Tab-separated table of C-alpha atoms in Angstrom:
chain	number	residue	atom	x	y	z
A	103	UNK	CA	-0.194	11.587	-8.717
A	104	UNK	CA	2.653	13.582	-10.216
A	105	UNK	CA	5.451	11.025	-10.518
A	106	UNK	CA	7.888	13.846	-11.228
A	107	UNK	CA	8.008	14.319	-7.463
A	108	UNK	CA	9.806	10.969	-7.213
A	109	UNK	CA	12.555	12.268	-9.491
A	110	UNK	CA	13.539	14.760	-6.784
A	111	UNK	CA	14.650	11.935	-4.473
A	112	UNK	CA	18.448	11.779	-4.433
A	113	UNK	CA	20.314	8.588	-5.339
A	114	UNK	CA	23.827	7.364	-5.945
A	115	UNK	CA	25.080	4.926	-8.568
A	116	UNK	CA	26.584	1.607	-7.528
A	117	UNK	CA	27.712	-1.771	-8.807
A	118	UNK	CA	26.346	-4.601	-6.674
A	119	UNK	CA	28.215	-7.917	-6.970
A	120	UNK	CA	27.272	-11.267	-5.489
A	121	UNK	CA	27.633	-15.026	-5.908
A	122	UNK	CA	29.636	-18.025	-4.773
A	123	UNK	CA	31.505	-21.092	-6.090
A	124	UNK	CA	32.932	-19.219	-9.099
A	125	UNK	CA	29.458	-18.102	-10.167
A	126	UNK	CA	29.476	-14.323	-9.765
A	127	UNK	CA	27.761	-11.329	-11.323
A	128	UNK	CA	27.406	-7.595	-10.934
A	129	UNK	CA	24.730	-5.073	-11.781
A	130	UNK	CA	24.072	-1.364	-11.568
A	131	UNK	CA	21.856	-0.254	-8.682
A	132	UNK	CA	20.816	3.179	-7.482
A	133	UNK	CA	18.584	2.375	-4.501
A	134	UNK	CA	20.963	1.823	-1.572
A	135	UNK	CA	21.031	3.467	1.831
A	136	UNK	CA	22.520	3.061	5.292
A	137	UNK	CA	19.948	1.767	7.779
A	138	UNK	CA	21.823	1.954	11.099
A	139	UNK	CA	25.293	2.942	12.316
A	140	UNK	CA	25.588	0.577	15.290
A	141	UNK	CA	25.594	-2.089	14.079
A	142	UNK	CA	26.438	-0.784	10.622
A	143	UNK	CA	23.765	-1.970	8.200
A	144	UNK	CA	22.704	-1.077	4.667
A	145	UNK	CA	19.791	-1.933	2.375
A	146	UNK	CA	19.530	-2.317	-1.395
A	147	UNK	CA	16.537	-2.796	-3.695
A	148	UNK	CA	17.011	-5.379	-6.477
A	149	UNK	CA	14.547	-6.460	-9.158
A	150	UNK	CA	13.562	-10.128	-8.959
A	151	UNK	CA	14.191	-10.577	-12.691
A	152	UNK	CA	17.867	-9.668	-12.336
A	153	UNK	CA	20.453	-12.456	-12.258
A	154	UNK	CA	22.171	-10.815	-9.281
A	155	UNK	CA	18.937	-11.111	-7.273
A	156	UNK	CA	19.129	-14.896	-7.318
A	157	UNK	CA	22.828	-14.871	-6.456
A	158	UNK	CA	22.218	-12.712	-3.379
A	159	UNK	CA	19.460	-15.049	-2.171
A	160	UNK	CA	21.719	-18.060	-2.745
A	161	UNK	CA	24.997	-16.747	-1.325
A	162	UNK	CA	23.547	-14.461	1.407
A	163	UNK	CA	26.196	-11.812	0.732
A	164	UNK	CA	26.907	-8.917	-1.615
A	165	UNK	CA	29.365	-6.090	-2.260
A	166	UNK	CA	28.525	-2.489	-3.125
A	167	UNK	CA	31.074	-0.551	-5.190
A	168	UNK	CA	30.377	3.197	-5.204
A	169	UNK	CA	31.021	4.582	-8.686
A	170	UNK	CA	33.015	7.715	-9.462
A	171	UNK	CA	31.798	10.496	-11.751
A	172	UNK	CA	34.563	9.486	-14.155
A	173	UNK	CA	32.961	6.097	-14.880
A	174	UNK	CA	32.352	5.990	-18.671
A	175	UNK	CA	28.953	5.128	-20.101
A	176	UNK	CA	30.164	1.884	-21.690
A	177	UNK	CA	31.342	0.690	-18.278
A	178	UNK	CA	27.971	1.595	-16.745
A	179	UNK	CA	26.186	0.003	-19.695
A	180	UNK	CA	28.068	-3.272	-19.220
A	181	UNK	CA	26.684	-3.666	-15.706
A	182	UNK	CA	23.362	-1.908	-16.285
A	183	UNK	CA	22.052	-3.083	-19.643
A	184	UNK	CA	23.552	-6.535	-20.182
A	185	UNK	CA	22.512	-9.733	-18.423
A	186	UNK	CA	24.938	-11.863	-16.455
A	187	UNK	CA	23.073	-14.868	-17.851
A	188	UNK	CA	24.569	-14.052	-21.247
A	189	UNK	CA	27.786	-12.167	-20.493
A	190	UNK	CA	30.604	-12.600	-17.972
A	191	UNK	CA	30.623	-8.951	-16.916
A	192	UNK	CA	33.574	-9.327	-14.556
A	193	UNK	CA	35.870	-11.101	-17.021
A	194	UNK	CA	37.807	-8.023	-18.168
A	195	UNK	CA	37.189	-5.778	-15.146
A	196	UNK	CA	39.746	-5.155	-12.417
A	197	UNK	CA	38.513	-6.752	-9.186
A	198	UNK	CA	39.785	-8.192	-5.947
A	199	UNK	CA	38.377	-10.912	-3.708
A	200	UNK	CA	36.979	-9.454	-0.499
A	201	UNK	CA	36.485	-11.020	2.925
A	202	UNK	CA	33.097	-12.283	1.754
A	203	UNK	CA	34.828	-14.023	-1.194
A	204	UNK	CA	32.692	-11.882	-3.540
A	205	UNK	CA	34.552	-9.886	-6.238
A	206	UNK	CA	34.982	-6.216	-5.404
A	207	UNK	CA	34.924	-4.003	-8.517
A	208	UNK	CA	37.895	-1.627	-8.305
A	209	UNK	CA	37.646	0.223	-11.629
A	210	UNK	CA	36.033	3.673	-11.371
A	211	UNK	CA	35.256	2.945	-7.704
A	212	UNK	CA	35.622	5.510	-4.920
A	213	UNK	CA	34.806	3.092	-2.088
A	214	UNK	CA	33.311	-0.331	-1.463
A	215	UNK	CA	31.211	-2.002	1.232
A	216	UNK	CA	31.003	-5.757	1.877
A	217	UNK	CA	27.753	-7.044	3.335
A	218	UNK	CA	26.393	-10.258	4.824
A	219	UNK	CA	22.648	-10.620	4.325
A	220	UNK	CA	20.491	-10.340	7.432
A	221	UNK	CA	16.926	-9.899	6.187
A	222	UNK	CA	14.814	-9.863	3.007
A	223	UNK	CA	11.706	-7.762	2.443
A	224	UNK	CA	9.453	-8.778	-0.466
A	225	UNK	CA	7.953	-5.840	-2.363
A	226	UNK	CA	6.373	-7.344	-5.458
A	227	UNK	CA	8.737	-6.714	-8.351
A	228	UNK	CA	11.689	-6.068	-6.025
A	229	UNK	CA	13.316	-7.446	-2.899
A	230	UNK	CA	14.926	-5.176	-0.333
A	231	UNK	CA	18.030	-6.892	1.013
A	232	UNK	CA	19.236	-5.667	4.427
A	233	UNK	CA	22.617	-6.728	5.729
A	234	UNK	CA	25.469	-6.159	8.141
A	235	UNK	CA	28.612	-4.414	6.880
A	236	UNK	CA	31.607	-6.704	7.447
A	237	UNK	CA	34.274	-4.702	5.619
A	238	UNK	CA	34.847	-1.669	3.428
A	239	UNK	CA	37.460	0.774	2.271
A	240	UNK	CA	38.039	4.007	0.341
A	241	UNK	CA	39.709	3.508	-3.060
A	242	UNK	CA	40.037	7.105	-4.278
A	243	UNK	CA	39.167	10.694	-3.419
A	244	UNK	CA	37.188	11.225	-6.628
A	245	UNK	CA	33.639	12.507	-6.455
A	246	UNK	CA	31.028	9.749	-6.224
A	247	UNK	CA	28.478	9.752	-9.027
A	248	UNK	CA	24.962	10.759	-8.104
A	249	UNK	CA	22.011	9.515	-10.135
A	250	UNK	CA	21.259	13.116	-11.070
A	251	UNK	CA	24.778	13.455	-12.519
A	252	UNK	CA	24.326	10.196	-14.415
A	253	UNK	CA	21.096	11.450	-15.973
A	254	UNK	CA	21.856	15.130	-16.562
A	255	UNK	CA	25.558	15.076	-17.406
A	256	UNK	CA	26.022	11.553	-18.752
A	257	UNK	CA	22.603	11.409	-20.421
A	258	UNK	CA	21.812	8.061	-18.788
A	259	UNK	CA	18.404	6.427	-18.394
A	260	UNK	CA	16.856	3.947	-15.972
A	261	UNK	CA	16.620	0.330	-17.162
A	262	UNK	CA	13.147	-1.199	-16.969
A	263	UNK	CA	14.122	-3.280	-13.922
A	264	UNK	CA	15.248	-0.247	-11.893
A	265	UNK	CA	13.096	0.869	-8.925
A	266	UNK	CA	13.171	4.401	-10.376
A	267	UNK	CA	12.025	3.419	-13.881
A	268	UNK	CA	9.109	5.440	-15.270
A	269	UNK	CA	7.608	4.191	-18.537
A	270	UNK	CA	7.475	7.565	-20.271
A	271	UNK	CA	10.787	9.227	-19.468
A	272	UNK	CA	11.277	11.074	-22.737
A	273	UNK	CA	11.108	14.839	-22.803
A	274	UNK	CA	7.889	16.263	-24.232
A	275	UNK	CA	9.214	19.720	-25.052
A	276	UNK	CA	9.844	20.486	-28.750
A	277	UNK	CA	13.411	19.849	-29.854
A	278	UNK	CA	15.367	22.219	-32.096
A	279	UNK	CA	17.154	19.157	-33.492
A	280	UNK	CA	15.967	15.580	-33.855
A	281	UNK	CA	17.120	13.262	-31.081
A	282	UNK	CA	17.273	9.499	-31.439
A	283	UNK	CA	16.632	7.046	-28.610
A	284	UNK	CA	18.220	3.629	-28.193
A	285	UNK	CA	15.381	1.093	-27.916
A	286	UNK	CA	17.615	-1.226	-25.890
A	287	UNK	CA	18.856	1.007	-23.061
A	288	UNK	CA	17.129	4.390	-23.491
A	289	UNK	CA	20.269	6.390	-24.302
A	290	UNK	CA	19.421	9.569	-26.204
A	291	UNK	CA	21.672	10.683	-29.028
A	292	UNK	CA	21.503	14.480	-29.146
A	293	UNK	CA	23.062	15.940	-32.323
A	294	UNK	CA	23.817	19.166	-30.456
A	295	UNK	CA	26.058	17.275	-28.013
A	296	UNK	CA	27.317	14.557	-30.358
A	297	UNK	CA	29.344	11.745	-28.783
A	298	UNK	CA	32.784	13.277	-28.104
A	299	UNK	CA	33.964	10.255	-26.092
A	300	UNK	CA	33.738	8.214	-29.292
A	301	UNK	CA	34.985	10.816	-31.764
A	302	UNK	CA	31.600	12.249	-32.791
A	303	UNK	CA	31.808	16.033	-32.689
A	304	UNK	CA	28.874	18.213	-31.525
A	305	UNK	CA	26.553	19.124	-34.369
A	306	UNK	CA	26.692	15.716	-36.067
A	307	UNK	CA	23.262	14.573	-37.248
A	308	UNK	CA	22.229	11.014	-36.476
A	309	UNK	CA	21.978	10.319	-40.215
A	310	UNK	CA	25.622	11.345	-40.618
A	311	UNK	CA	26.954	8.969	-37.981
A	312	UNK	CA	29.202	6.259	-39.451
A	313	UNK	CA	27.569	2.836	-39.796
A	314	UNK	CA	30.188	1.470	-37.411
A	315	UNK	CA	28.966	3.773	-34.621
A	316	UNK	CA	27.212	2.010	-31.741
A	317	UNK	CA	25.343	3.101	-28.635
A	318	UNK	CA	27.926	4.337	-26.103
A	319	UNK	CA	25.979	2.677	-23.284
A	320	UNK	CA	24.890	-0.773	-24.454
A	321	UNK	CA	26.691	-1.214	-27.771
A	322	UNK	CA	23.523	-1.491	-29.904
A	323	UNK	CA	23.915	-0.529	-33.575
A	324	UNK	CA	22.138	2.358	-35.335
A	325	UNK	CA	19.206	0.175	-36.397
A	326	UNK	CA	18.107	-0.008	-32.752
A	327	UNK	CA	17.578	3.777	-32.559
A	328	UNK	CA	14.254	5.534	-33.061
A	329	UNK	CA	13.291	9.199	-33.341
A	330	UNK	CA	12.411	10.708	-29.964
């Protein structure tokens, strides 16, 4: 089977929040779709290892915040490559309490959907949660981020718990310059592109990066990078 065919499926990029009794968390998800329009229902696929998975099962509710293209990689990395068991991801993020009493992430969000869980489908490593939409609103008119945009423009990768993760995602074509890959989150530092968002101009070799430089996605230091 040519798994490259699966990469042609279109996805969005979302933050899914859930929880109750002051125990809340959020994570990045890309596998979400509308199931029916009347009643309005949606489904999401969440890895069983993720902290948010347990919170959804416990609280029976979740919120989907649809990310804008403008969302920076460090913001995505906070929700995508750090665990809510170790970090309070929502502590310094602008949110509001929705009708479900679950925090709605407002930063870099174009719209949000609040959901009450209706059904769970067990699929081995993941659970598909299907629920009824109880509220939602548009926050901005910015373009929503597609997963293709996240990968091609932002240079993002799938975490190992993502439904779309493929073990060997690295490019096999010869590189004119040496790229370095973050062993924590999969971010690729390309010297040709540099890291302009963090003051690293295009053309800067990995070896010439300051020791204080860290991965723009997960915050790992240079020692966590390996040649691609």
